[in-house]
mmCIF file of C-alpha atoms in Angstrom:
data_model
loop_
_atom_site.group_PDB
_atom_site.id
_atom_site.type_symbol
_atom_site.label_atom_id
_atom_site.label_comp_id
_atom_site.label_asym_id
_atom_site.label_seq_id
_atom_site.Cartn_x
_atom_site.Cartn_y
_atom_site.Cartn_z
ATOM 1 C CA MET A 100 156.706 7.366 -73.735
ATOM 2 C CA SER A 101 154.714 5.016 -75.972
ATOM 3 C CA ARG A 102 151.410 4.556 -77.702
ATOM 4 C CA VAL A 103 148.929 1.971 -77.939
ATOM 5 C CA ILE A 104 146.501 1.240 -80.820
ATOM 6 C CA TRP A 105 143.605 -1.078 -79.887
ATOM 7 C CA LEU A 106 141.397 -2.759 -82.229
ATOM 8 C CA VAL A 107 138.164 -4.172 -81.152
ATOM 9 C CA LEU A 108 136.860 -6.810 -83.556
ATOM 10 C CA ASP A 109 133.097 -6.521 -82.289
ATOM 11 C CA SER A 110 131.878 -9.971 -81.647
ATOM 12 C CA LEU A 111 134.510 -12.223 -82.636
ATOM 13 C CA GLY A 112 134.166 -14.764 -79.956
ATOM 14 C CA LEU A 113 136.817 -17.658 -79.944
ATOM 15 C CA GLY A 114 134.326 -20.407 -78.495
ATOM 16 C CA ALA A 115 132.172 -20.822 -75.485
ATOM 17 C CA ALA A 116 133.233 -19.369 -72.331
ATOM 18 C CA PRO A 117 133.322 -21.622 -69.311
ATOM 19 C CA ASP A 118 129.883 -20.434 -68.031
ATOM 20 C CA ALA A 119 128.173 -20.149 -71.530
ATOM 21 C CA ALA A 120 125.657 -22.671 -70.394
ATOM 22 C CA ASP A 121 124.307 -20.309 -67.843
ATOM 23 C CA TYR A 122 123.366 -18.131 -70.983
ATOM 24 C CA GLY A 123 121.990 -20.844 -73.376
ATOM 25 C CA ASP A 124 125.275 -20.590 -75.411
ATOM 26 C CA ALA A 125 127.042 -24.038 -74.704
ATOM 27 C CA GLY A 126 128.643 -24.880 -77.844
ATOM 28 C CA ALA A 127 128.570 -21.296 -79.389
ATOM 29 C CA ASP A 128 131.792 -20.494 -81.355
ATOM 30 C CA THR A 129 131.787 -17.655 -83.716
ATOM 31 C CA PHE A 130 135.335 -18.061 -85.198
ATOM 32 C CA GLY A 131 135.100 -21.940 -85.240
ATOM 33 C CA HIS A 132 131.768 -22.112 -87.029
ATOM 34 C CA ILE A 133 132.688 -19.595 -89.356
ATOM 35 C CA ALA A 134 135.908 -21.378 -90.310
ATOM 36 C CA ALA A 135 133.871 -24.609 -90.561
ATOM 37 C CA ALA A 136 131.298 -23.257 -92.684
ATOM 38 C CA CYS A 137 133.861 -21.887 -95.091
ATOM 39 C CA ALA A 138 136.008 -24.971 -95.192
ATOM 40 C CA ALA A 139 132.870 -26.942 -96.128
ATOM 41 C CA ALA A 140 131.568 -24.572 -99.063
ATOM 42 C CA ALA A 141 132.739 -23.959 -102.487
ATOM 43 C CA ARG A 142 134.356 -20.561 -101.410
ATOM 44 C CA GLY A 143 137.162 -22.635 -99.634
ATOM 45 C CA PRO A 144 138.720 -22.235 -96.216
ATOM 46 C CA LEU A 145 138.908 -18.976 -94.444
ATOM 47 C CA ARG A 146 142.175 -17.218 -95.347
ATOM 48 C CA LEU A 147 143.513 -15.096 -92.602
ATOM 49 C CA PRO A 148 147.678 -15.007 -93.142
ATOM 50 C CA HIS A 149 148.082 -11.782 -91.082
ATOM 51 C CA PHE A 150 145.695 -12.682 -88.163
ATOM 52 C CA THR A 151 147.475 -16.066 -88.144
ATOM 53 C CA ARG A 152 150.956 -14.277 -87.789
ATOM 54 C CA LEU A 153 149.408 -12.598 -84.786
ATOM 55 C CA GLY A 154 147.974 -15.771 -83.256
ATOM 56 C CA LEU A 155 144.128 -15.432 -83.798
ATOM 57 C CA PRO A 156 143.531 -19.076 -84.800
ATOM 58 C CA GLN A 157 146.222 -20.304 -82.488
ATOM 59 C CA ALA A 158 144.107 -18.414 -79.716
ATOM 60 C CA HIS A 159 141.050 -20.245 -80.997
ATOM 61 C CA ALA A 160 142.609 -23.553 -80.924
ATOM 62 C CA ALA A 161 143.914 -22.843 -77.235
ATOM 63 C CA ALA A 162 140.307 -21.797 -76.107
ATOM 64 C CA HIS A 163 138.250 -24.331 -78.075
ATOM 65 C CA GLY A 164 140.538 -27.370 -77.439
ATOM 66 C CA ARG A 165 141.213 -27.924 -81.401
ATOM 67 C CA ALA A 166 142.079 -26.017 -84.505
ATOM 68 C CA ALA A 167 139.510 -24.574 -86.435
ATOM 69 C CA ALA A 168 138.875 -26.053 -89.864
ATOM 70 C CA GLY A 169 141.421 -24.945 -92.456
ATOM 71 C CA PHE A 170 143.767 -23.842 -89.686
ATOM 72 C CA GLU A 171 145.176 -27.428 -88.670
ATOM 73 C CA ASN A 172 148.719 -26.434 -89.572
ATOM 74 C CA MET A 173 149.712 -23.042 -88.134
ATOM 75 C CA PRO A 174 152.964 -21.288 -87.691
ATOM 76 C CA ALA A 175 154.266 -20.140 -84.445
ATOM 77 C CA PRO A 176 152.784 -16.736 -83.825
ATOM 78 C CA GLU A 177 154.876 -13.432 -83.896
ATOM 79 C CA ALA A 178 152.954 -11.779 -81.037
ATOM 80 C CA LEU A 179 151.719 -12.377 -77.396
ATOM 81 C CA TRP A 180 148.786 -14.530 -78.032
ATOM 82 C CA GLY A 181 146.130 -15.839 -75.876
ATOM 83 C CA HIS A 182 142.440 -15.912 -75.082
ATOM 84 C CA ALA A 183 140.381 -14.060 -72.120
ATOM 85 C CA VAL A 184 137.272 -14.965 -70.324
ATOM 86 C CA GLU A 185 134.943 -12.354 -69.190
ATOM 87 C CA ARG A 186 134.314 -11.956 -65.397
ATOM 88 C CA ALA A 187 131.244 -9.635 -65.774
ATOM 89 C CA ARG A 188 127.759 -11.370 -65.998
ATOM 90 C CA GLY A 189 126.085 -10.851 -69.445
ATOM 91 C CA LYS A 190 127.397 -10.695 -72.957
ATOM 92 C CA ASP A 191 127.147 -6.838 -73.454
ATOM 93 C CA THR A 192 129.258 -4.476 -75.732
ATOM 94 C CA PRO A 193 129.640 -1.877 -72.870
ATOM 95 C CA SER A 194 130.577 -4.561 -70.138
ATOM 96 C CA GLY A 195 132.908 -6.132 -72.639
ATOM 97 C CA HIS A 196 134.636 -3.021 -73.477
ATOM 98 C CA TRP A 197 134.709 -1.569 -69.828
ATOM 99 C CA GLU A 198 136.090 -4.908 -68.357
ATOM 100 C CA THR A 199 138.861 -4.645 -71.103
ATOM 101 C CA ALA A 200 139.492 -1.133 -69.900
ATOM 102 C CA GLY A 201 139.975 -2.249 -66.455
ATOM 103 C CA VAL A 202 136.314 -2.117 -64.712
ATOM 104 C CA VAL A 203 134.681 -5.238 -64.071
ATOM 105 C CA LEU A 204 130.895 -4.961 -63.560
ATOM 106 C CA THR A 205 129.939 -6.684 -60.391
ATOM 107 C CA GLU A 206 126.282 -6.799 -61.064
ATOM 108 C CA PRO A 207 124.739 -7.599 -64.744
ATOM 109 C CA PHE A 208 122.857 -5.178 -66.588
ATOM 110 C CA GLY A 209 119.011 -5.298 -66.502
ATOM 111 C CA VAL A 210 117.309 -6.939 -69.386
ATOM 112 C CA PHE A 211 113.675 -6.993 -70.793
ATOM 113 C CA GLY A 212 113.215 -10.594 -70.796
ATOM 114 C CA GLN A 213 109.629 -11.006 -72.365
ATOM 115 C CA ALA A 214 109.492 -11.668 -75.940
ATOM 116 C CA GLU A 215 106.340 -9.867 -76.403
ATOM 117 C CA ASP A 216 105.101 -6.724 -74.457
ATOM 118 C CA SER A 217 108.577 -6.490 -73.471
ATOM 119 C CA PHE A 218 108.602 -3.026 -71.790
ATOM 120 C CA PRO A 219 106.548 -1.879 -68.798
ATOM 121 C CA SER A 220 103.447 -0.009 -69.612
ATOM 122 C CA GLU A 221 104.351 2.784 -67.337
ATOM 123 C CA LEU A 222 107.739 3.337 -68.966
ATOM 124 C CA LEU A 223 106.319 3.593 -72.523
ATOM 125 C CA GLN A 224 103.572 5.694 -71.147
ATOM 126 C CA ALA A 225 106.262 8.127 -69.760
ATOM 127 C CA LEU A 226 108.039 8.138 -73.134
ATOM 128 C CA VAL A 227 104.838 8.989 -75.133
ATOM 129 C CA GLU A 228 103.659 11.836 -72.922
ATOM 130 C CA GLN A 229 107.144 13.280 -72.441
ATOM 131 C CA GLY A 230 108.217 12.714 -75.941
ATOM 132 C CA GLY A 231 105.040 14.055 -77.322
ATOM 133 C CA LEU A 232 104.648 10.901 -79.241
ATOM 134 C CA PRO A 233 101.186 9.351 -80.856
ATOM 135 C CA GLY A 234 102.243 6.093 -79.241
ATOM 136 C CA VAL A 235 104.715 3.443 -80.185
ATOM 137 C CA LEU A 236 104.983 0.258 -82.443
ATOM 138 C CA GLY A 237 106.912 -2.986 -81.512
ATOM 139 C CA ASN A 238 107.373 -3.547 -77.888
ATOM 140 C CA CYS A 239 108.989 -6.764 -78.479
ATOM 141 C CA HIS A 240 112.174 -9.005 -78.936
ATOM 142 C CA ALA A 241 113.081 -8.329 -82.801
ATOM 143 C CA SER A 242 116.035 -8.197 -85.301
ATOM 144 C CA GLY A 243 116.454 -4.605 -86.147
ATOM 145 C CA THR A 244 116.425 -5.297 -89.926
ATOM 146 C CA GLU A 245 113.388 -7.393 -89.725
ATOM 147 C CA ILE A 246 111.290 -5.168 -87.648
ATOM 148 C CA ILE A 247 111.659 -2.162 -89.919
ATOM 149 C CA GLN A 248 110.471 -4.285 -92.960
ATOM 150 C CA ARG A 249 107.554 -5.344 -90.775
ATOM 151 C CA LEU A 250 106.384 -2.143 -89.420
ATOM 152 C CA GLY A 251 107.989 0.617 -91.416
ATOM 153 C CA ALA A 252 104.938 1.411 -93.404
ATOM 154 C CA GLU A 253 102.724 1.595 -90.274
ATOM 155 C CA HIS A 254 105.239 3.708 -88.673
ATOM 156 C CA LEU A 255 105.214 6.114 -91.775
ATOM 157 C CA SER A 256 101.560 6.383 -91.673
ATOM 158 C CA SER A 257 101.008 6.763 -87.912
ATOM 159 C CA GLY A 258 104.053 8.700 -86.785
ATOM 160 C CA ARG A 259 104.847 6.265 -83.935
ATOM 161 C CA PRO A 260 108.370 5.236 -83.543
ATOM 162 C CA ILE A 261 109.324 1.497 -83.325
ATOM 163 C CA VAL A 262 110.492 0.188 -79.937
ATOM 164 C CA TYR A 263 112.236 -3.181 -79.336
ATOM 165 C CA THR A 264 114.869 -5.027 -77.460
ATOM 166 C CA SER A 265 116.626 -8.380 -77.442
ATOM 167 C CA ALA A 266 118.331 -10.797 -74.926
ATOM 168 C CA ASP A 267 120.872 -7.921 -74.483
ATOM 169 C CA SER A 268 120.508 -5.013 -72.243
ATOM 170 C CA VAL A 269 119.286 -2.628 -74.835
ATOM 171 C CA PHE A 270 116.166 -0.224 -75.518
ATOM 172 C CA GLN A 271 116.244 0.383 -79.376
ATOM 173 C CA ILE A 272 114.064 3.007 -81.041
ATOM 174 C CA ALA A 273 113.869 2.880 -84.747
ATOM 175 C CA ALA A 274 112.297 5.795 -86.706
ATOM 176 C CA HIS A 275 112.340 6.996 -90.306
ATOM 177 C CA GLU A 276 115.202 9.451 -90.713
ATOM 178 C CA GLU A 277 113.559 12.002 -92.999
ATOM 179 C CA ALA A 278 109.594 11.626 -92.050
ATOM 180 C CA PHE A 279 110.071 11.405 -88.229
ATOM 181 C CA GLY A 280 113.375 13.415 -88.174
ATOM 182 C CA LEU A 281 116.980 12.478 -87.228
ATOM 183 C CA GLU A 282 117.264 15.101 -84.373
ATOM 184 C CA ARG A 283 113.835 14.137 -83.163
ATOM 185 C CA LEU A 284 114.811 10.599 -82.841
ATOM 186 C CA TYR A 285 117.937 11.608 -80.838
ATOM 187 C CA ARG A 286 116.012 13.624 -78.569
ATOM 188 C CA VAL A 287 113.543 10.792 -77.795
ATOM 189 C CA CYS A 288 116.395 8.553 -77.193
ATOM 190 C CA GLU A 289 117.949 10.928 -74.657
ATOM 191 C CA LEU A 290 114.572 10.961 -73.043
ATOM 192 C CA ALA A 291 114.347 7.203 -72.820
ATOM 193 C CA ARG A 292 118.043 7.040 -71.588
ATOM 194 C CA GLY A 293 116.682 9.133 -68.424
ATOM 195 C CA LEU A 294 113.526 7.269 -68.038
ATOM 196 C CA LEU A 295 115.432 3.975 -67.866
ATOM 197 C CA ALA A 296 117.622 5.287 -64.929
ATOM 198 C CA ASP A 297 115.919 2.707 -62.567
ATOM 199 C CA TYR A 298 116.194 -0.023 -64.749
ATOM 200 C CA ASN A 299 120.074 -0.331 -65.274
ATOM 201 C CA ILE A 300 119.751 -0.952 -69.034
ATOM 202 C CA GLY A 301 123.120 -0.553 -70.695
ATOM 203 C CA ARG A 302 122.335 1.072 -73.952
ATOM 204 C CA VAL A 303 119.605 3.066 -75.729
ATOM 205 C CA ILE A 304 120.150 2.916 -79.341
ATOM 206 C CA ALA A 305 118.930 5.270 -81.958
ATOM 207 C CA ARG A 306 118.089 3.210 -85.160
ATOM 208 C CA PRO A 307 117.286 5.687 -88.109
ATOM 209 C CA PHE A 308 116.031 4.056 -91.348
ATOM 210 C CA THR A 309 115.136 5.330 -94.953
ATOM 211 C CA GLY A 310 112.932 3.990 -97.634
ATOM 212 C CA ASN A 311 109.306 3.106 -98.192
ATOM 213 C CA ALA A 312 106.819 0.380 -98.237
ATOM 214 C CA ASP A 313 107.253 -0.448 -102.263
ATOM 215 C CA ALA A 314 111.117 -0.303 -102.208
ATOM 216 C CA GLY A 315 111.763 -1.488 -98.711
ATOM 217 C CA PHE A 316 113.518 0.102 -95.747
ATOM 218 C CA SER A 317 117.063 0.119 -94.759
ATOM 219 C CA ARG A 318 118.961 1.537 -91.828
ATOM 220 C CA THR A 319 121.381 4.461 -92.254
ATOM 221 C CA VAL A 320 124.755 4.963 -90.791
ATOM 222 C CA ASN A 321 123.409 7.543 -88.250
ATOM 223 C CA ARG A 322 122.964 5.123 -85.422
ATOM 224 C CA ARG A 323 123.831 6.534 -82.046
ATOM 225 C CA ASP A 324 124.388 4.662 -78.729
ATOM 226 C CA TYR A 325 123.220 6.178 -75.295
ATOM 227 C CA ALA A 326 125.275 4.120 -72.662
ATOM 228 C CA LEU A 327 125.411 4.220 -69.212
ATOM 229 C CA PRO A 328 128.828 5.634 -67.929
ATOM 230 C CA PRO A 329 131.329 3.240 -66.515
ATOM 231 C CA PRO A 330 130.766 2.831 -62.770
ATOM 232 C CA ALA A 331 134.480 3.622 -62.066
ATOM 233 C CA PRO A 332 137.429 5.342 -63.778
ATOM 234 C CA THR A 333 138.729 3.328 -66.899
ATOM 235 C CA LEU A 334 142.032 3.017 -68.629
ATOM 236 C CA PHE A 335 140.695 6.213 -70.733
ATOM 237 C CA ASP A 336 140.408 8.209 -67.391
ATOM 238 C CA ALA A 337 143.967 7.076 -66.102
ATOM 239 C CA LEU A 338 145.526 8.163 -69.445
ATOM 240 C CA GLN A 339 143.832 11.475 -69.457
ATOM 241 C CA ALA A 340 144.840 11.988 -65.807
ATOM 242 C CA ASP A 341 148.448 11.272 -66.618
ATOM 243 C CA GLY A 342 148.534 13.879 -69.410
ATOM 244 C CA GLY A 343 147.850 11.576 -72.428
ATOM 245 C CA GLU A 344 144.999 11.382 -74.741
ATOM 246 C CA VAL A 345 142.305 9.002 -75.875
ATOM 247 C CA ILE A 346 141.543 8.992 -79.503
ATOM 248 C CA ALA A 347 138.114 7.136 -80.057
ATOM 249 C CA ILE A 348 137.220 5.912 -83.373
ATOM 250 C CA GLY A 349 133.770 4.537 -84.472
ATOM 251 C CA LYS A 350 131.493 3.946 -81.685
ATOM 252 C CA ILE A 351 134.016 3.757 -79.035
ATOM 253 C CA ASP A 352 132.932 7.135 -77.545
ATOM 254 C CA ASP A 353 129.288 6.103 -77.270
ATOM 255 C CA ILE A 354 130.315 2.742 -75.296
ATOM 256 C CA PHE A 355 132.158 4.766 -72.639
ATOM 257 C CA ALA A 356 129.452 7.701 -72.450
ATOM 258 C CA HIS A 357 132.315 9.875 -73.709
ATOM 259 C CA CYS A 358 134.029 9.481 -70.361
ATOM 260 C CA GLY A 359 137.886 9.664 -70.706
ATOM 261 C CA VAL A 360 137.575 10.390 -74.413
ATOM 262 C CA SER A 361 139.776 13.365 -75.680
ATOM 263 C CA ARG A 362 139.040 13.293 -79.461
ATOM 264 C CA VAL A 363 136.346 11.567 -81.493
ATOM 265 C CA ILE A 364 136.543 10.339 -85.084
ATOM 266 C CA HIS A 365 133.180 9.329 -86.652
ATOM 267 C CA ALA A 366 133.816 6.620 -89.479
ATOM 268 C CA TYR A 367 131.226 4.076 -91.119
ATOM 269 C CA GLY A 368 132.348 0.701 -92.666
ATOM 270 C CA HIS A 369 135.303 -1.228 -92.123
ATOM 271 C CA ASP A 370 137.553 0.367 -94.658
ATOM 272 C CA ALA A 371 136.713 3.820 -93.389
ATOM 273 C CA LEU A 372 137.258 2.796 -89.597
ATOM 274 C CA PHE A 373 140.697 1.236 -90.955
ATOM 275 C CA ASP A 374 141.676 4.362 -92.706
ATOM 276 C CA ALA A 375 140.762 6.703 -89.824
ATOM 277 C CA THR A 376 143.079 4.489 -87.578
ATOM 278 C CA LEU A 377 145.779 4.749 -90.000
ATOM 279 C CA THR A 378 145.503 8.670 -90.314
ATOM 280 C CA ALA A 379 145.325 8.761 -86.351
ATOM 281 C CA MET A 380 148.580 6.557 -86.139
ATOM 282 C CA ALA A 381 150.336 9.205 -88.691
ATOM 283 C CA GLN A 382 149.316 12.172 -86.504
ATOM 284 C CA ALA A 383 149.272 11.178 -82.923
ATOM 285 C CA SER A 384 152.262 11.896 -80.771
ATOM 286 C CA ASN A 385 153.480 9.909 -77.684
ATOM 287 C CA HIS A 386 151.398 8.918 -74.650
ATOM 288 C CA ARG A 387 148.176 8.250 -76.829
ATOM 289 C CA LEU A 388 145.717 5.558 -77.006
ATOM 290 C CA ILE A 389 143.927 5.030 -80.298
ATOM 291 C CA ALA A 390 140.929 2.897 -79.851
ATOM 292 C CA THR A 391 138.745 1.681 -82.874
ATOM 293 C CA ASN A 392 135.728 -0.727 -82.789
ATOM 294 C CA PHE A 393 134.880 -2.526 -85.896
ATOM 295 C CA VAL A 394 131.071 -2.747 -85.492
ATOM 296 C CA ASP A 395 130.128 -4.365 -88.731
ATOM 297 C CA PHE A 396 131.371 -7.742 -87.673
ATOM 298 C CA ASP A 397 128.453 -7.692 -84.929
ATOM 299 C CA MET A 398 126.042 -5.414 -86.518
ATOM 300 C CA VAL A 399 125.927 -6.349 -90.069
ATOM 301 C CA TYR A 400 126.926 -9.914 -90.054
ATOM 302 C CA GLY A 401 126.685 -11.411 -86.516
ATOM 303 C CA HIS A 402 123.256 -10.300 -85.694
ATOM 304 C CA ARG A 403 122.008 -10.958 -89.133
ATOM 305 C CA ARG A 404 123.426 -14.236 -89.079
ATOM 306 C CA ASP A 405 125.427 -13.721 -92.349
ATOM 307 C CA VAL A 406 128.153 -16.450 -91.937
ATOM 308 C CA PHE A 407 129.898 -15.816 -95.353
ATOM 309 C CA GLY A 408 129.421 -12.089 -95.065
ATOM 310 C CA TYR A 409 131.300 -12.388 -91.610
ATOM 311 C CA ALA A 410 133.971 -14.438 -93.251
ATOM 312 C CA ALA A 411 134.583 -12.135 -96.218
ATOM 313 C CA ALA A 412 134.864 -8.988 -93.735
ATOM 314 C CA LEU A 413 137.501 -11.009 -91.518
ATOM 315 C CA GLU A 414 139.452 -11.544 -94.804
ATOM 316 C CA ALA A 415 139.230 -8.013 -96.073
ATOM 317 C CA LEU A 416 140.416 -6.770 -92.650
ATOM 318 C CA ASP A 417 143.307 -9.269 -92.601
ATOM 319 C CA ALA A 418 144.253 -8.027 -96.171
ATOM 320 C CA ARG A 419 144.604 -4.513 -94.881
ATOM 321 C CA LEU A 420 146.660 -5.481 -91.536
ATOM 322 C CA PRO A 421 150.087 -5.123 -93.337
ATOM 323 C CA GLU A 422 149.248 -1.303 -93.541
ATOM 324 C CA LEU A 423 148.757 -1.050 -89.919
ATOM 325 C CA LEU A 424 151.679 -3.171 -88.869
ATOM 326 C CA HIS A 425 154.115 -1.356 -91.129
ATOM 327 C CA ALA A 426 152.833 1.924 -89.610
ATOM 328 C CA LEU A 427 153.769 0.918 -86.181
ATOM 329 C CA ARG A 428 156.551 3.086 -84.582
ATOM 330 C CA PRO A 429 159.228 1.922 -82.163
ATOM 331 C CA GLY A 430 157.566 1.848 -78.766
ATOM 332 C CA ASP A 431 154.071 1.251 -80.186
ATOM 333 C CA LEU A 432 151.829 -1.513 -78.887
ATOM 334 C CA LEU A 433 148.968 -3.150 -80.895
ATOM 335 C CA ALA A 434 146.356 -4.898 -78.909
ATOM 336 C CA ILE A 435 143.621 -6.956 -80.629
ATOM 337 C CA SER A 436 140.476 -8.092 -78.853
ATOM 338 C CA ALA A 437 136.650 -8.424 -78.796
ATOM 339 C CA ASP A 438 133.794 -7.644 -76.437
ATOM 340 C CA HIS A 439 131.590 -11.053 -76.565
ATOM 341 C CA GLY A 440 130.549 -13.401 -79.310
ATOM 342 C CA CYS A 441 127.827 -13.223 -81.989
ATOM 343 C CA ASP A 442 128.129 -16.584 -83.658
ATOM 344 C CA PRO A 443 126.192 -16.343 -87.028
ATOM 345 C CA THR A 444 125.285 -20.041 -86.959
ATOM 346 C CA TRP A 445 123.614 -19.678 -83.571
ATOM 347 C CA PRO A 446 119.800 -19.760 -83.068
ATOM 348 C CA GLY A 447 118.238 -16.315 -82.745
ATOM 349 C CA SER A 448 120.024 -12.993 -83.441
ATOM 350 C CA ASP A 449 121.591 -12.195 -80.093
ATOM 351 C CA HIS A 450 125.121 -12.226 -78.698
ATOM 352 C CA THR A 451 127.024 -15.166 -77.511
ATOM 353 C CA ARG A 452 128.727 -15.829 -74.225
ATOM 354 C CA GLU A 453 132.310 -16.660 -75.523
ATOM 355 C CA CYS A 454 136.006 -16.297 -74.925
ATOM 356 C CA ILE A 455 137.755 -13.219 -76.787
ATOM 357 C CA PRO A 456 141.189 -12.996 -78.596
ATOM 358 C CA ALA A 457 143.972 -11.522 -76.443
ATOM 359 C CA LEU A 458 146.758 -10.591 -78.980
ATOM 360 C CA VAL A 459 149.481 -8.048 -78.237
ATOM 361 C CA HIS A 460 152.149 -7.135 -80.609
ATOM 362 C CA GLY A 461 154.605 -4.398 -80.992
ATOM 363 C CA PRO A 462 158.284 -3.768 -82.622
ATOM 364 C CA GLY A 463 160.690 -5.769 -80.457
ATOM 365 C CA LEU A 464 158.009 -6.942 -78.108
ATOM 366 C CA GLY A 465 158.858 -10.670 -78.886
ATOM 367 C CA ALA A 466 156.297 -13.520 -78.872
ATOM 368 C CA ARG A 467 154.942 -16.155 -76.765
ATOM 369 C CA ALA A 468 151.567 -17.772 -75.445
ATOM 370 C CA VAL A 469 149.854 -15.986 -72.550
ATOM 371 C CA GLY A 470 147.362 -18.794 -72.031
ATOM 372 C CA GLN A 471 143.944 -18.165 -70.724
ATOM 373 C CA ARG A 472 143.314 -14.893 -68.943
ATOM 374 C CA SER A 473 140.896 -14.760 -66.287
ATOM 375 C CA SER A 474 139.550 -11.508 -67.141
ATOM 376 C CA PHE A 475 139.288 -9.235 -70.241
ATOM 377 C CA ALA A 476 140.844 -6.733 -67.863
ATOM 378 C CA ASP A 477 144.364 -8.536 -68.422
ATOM 379 C CA ILE A 478 144.441 -6.642 -71.920
ATOM 380 C CA GLY A 479 143.797 -3.178 -70.324
ATOM 381 C CA GLN A 480 146.297 -3.808 -67.689
ATOM 382 C CA THR A 481 148.854 -4.579 -70.342
ATOM 383 C CA MET A 482 147.974 -1.523 -72.291
ATOM 384 C CA ALA A 483 148.282 0.607 -69.034
ATOM 385 C CA ALA A 484 151.737 -0.872 -68.149
ATOM 386 C CA HIS A 485 152.917 -0.220 -71.724
ATOM 387 C CA LEU A 486 151.846 3.303 -71.323
ATOM 388 C CA GLY A 487 153.407 3.546 -68.064
ATOM 389 C CA LEU A 488 150.343 4.208 -65.978
ATOM 390 C CA PRO A 489 149.703 3.087 -62.408
ATOM 391 C CA PRO A 490 147.869 -0.294 -62.061
ATOM 392 C CA LEU A 491 144.103 -0.273 -62.979
ATOM 393 C CA ALA A 492 141.894 -1.565 -60.415
ATOM 394 C CA ALA A 493 141.629 -5.089 -62.259
ATOM 395 C CA GLY A 494 143.662 -7.284 -64.500
ATOM 396 C CA ARG A 495 147.209 -8.516 -64.802
ATOM 397 C CA SER A 496 149.580 -7.569 -67.335
ATOM 398 C CA PHE A 497 150.904 -9.824 -70.031
ATOM 399 C CA LEU A 498 154.205 -8.092 -69.712
ATOM 400 C CA LEU A 499 154.888 -9.122 -66.316
ATOM 401 C CA PRO A 500 156.521 -12.572 -65.748
ATOM 402 C CA ASP A 501 154.275 -15.676 -65.264
#
C-alpha cells in the first residue's frame, strides 16, 4: 500500500482561467505577476529552484502561453507536471478543495453582492436576537485587516461584533479576543452558520483580533472556518471507507467540515505547517493521506496585496522542499496544487479565477507533461488511483495513459 502527501499552495494561481472574464479576472496571473514584479525590482528575480525541479514555472508557462519573467531558461521537470482548470462556478476555497478531492459543485455558492448594506436585515436581526448581541458593525464588503482598524475602537466601546463579506462566498465575524471573548465569537459564528442555511454561503469565518485604539489592532491565529459540508463523498471519505486515514493539517479539516478527516493537526505559519507535515510523514503508516493547506499565501499576502511578501514566502517554502523530498518513502506520492488565485497585483482584495498547478512526484514515478486538465478533480483521481481506491465520481488520473 502507498501514501499520499497533498500540499495546497493556497491561492497560487497560474494565470487567468478560460472563463476568467466572467468573473472580472481576465488577465489575472498570481504567479506571473509576482515573478514580473520581482524581476523588475532591486531584490532580483524570484528564486524557486526546487519548485522548478517539480515543474511549477513550466506549468505556468504552459498555462499562460509564455514563461514568467526570470524563468525563460528552465530545465526539464522531474515530475508529472501540468495545470488544471476549475469546472465549478466560483473561485472559493471550499469549491476548489472539494473539486480536487473529486466533488465538482454544479451550482455556485451564494454571495452577498452589495458593497454596502451587504446582508439582509432579517438575517442580521436574527443573529442579534438569537446571539444576545447589542447590534453589529460593518455590514459591508471589506478587507479584514482594514475593517478592524476602522471599527475596532467602536467595537470595544459598543460590544458589537464586526460583520463583513467580499466577492467570495463568506460571512465573516470579527471580534476582540479578550473583550468579546473567543468562545463567544465561536458560538456566534456557529449560530450564523445555521442562519445562513437558506443562503448557500460557503463559509462563516471567525476573525478574532487583539489590540486597542492607541496601539492598533491585529488578527490572531485563532481563526476558525465553519464550512458547508461537501455535497457528496470526497477522496477523504473514500479512503476512510477503505480502511485508510486522512491526516488534516492546518485548515483542511474546516474546509471539509470535518468530513472524512481522521486526525487533525493545527499549526500556524508556513514553517509550523511544514514541520507538522514532516512529523506526520515520519509517523504515518501506509494507506494514509496527509493534506496540508499553506494558508498564508492567501490570507497574509494575496488578500493584502503584498507582492514581495508573497514572493518571499514562496522562496522560503521552496528552500524547505528538499526536507520533504528526502522524507518521501518508496511508494509515496507528493501532489502539489492550489485552490484558486489571489493575484496580489489585482484591484481589490478578492480571489481571482485562475488555473492552478497540477504537480505529482514520487520515487520512481517518472516525469512527463500532463498538459491542461479539464478539472481540478484530475488531481484527486490521481491520488485515489495511487492509493488503490475505486474511481472517484469525477476526474481522470494522470497515471492513466493519454
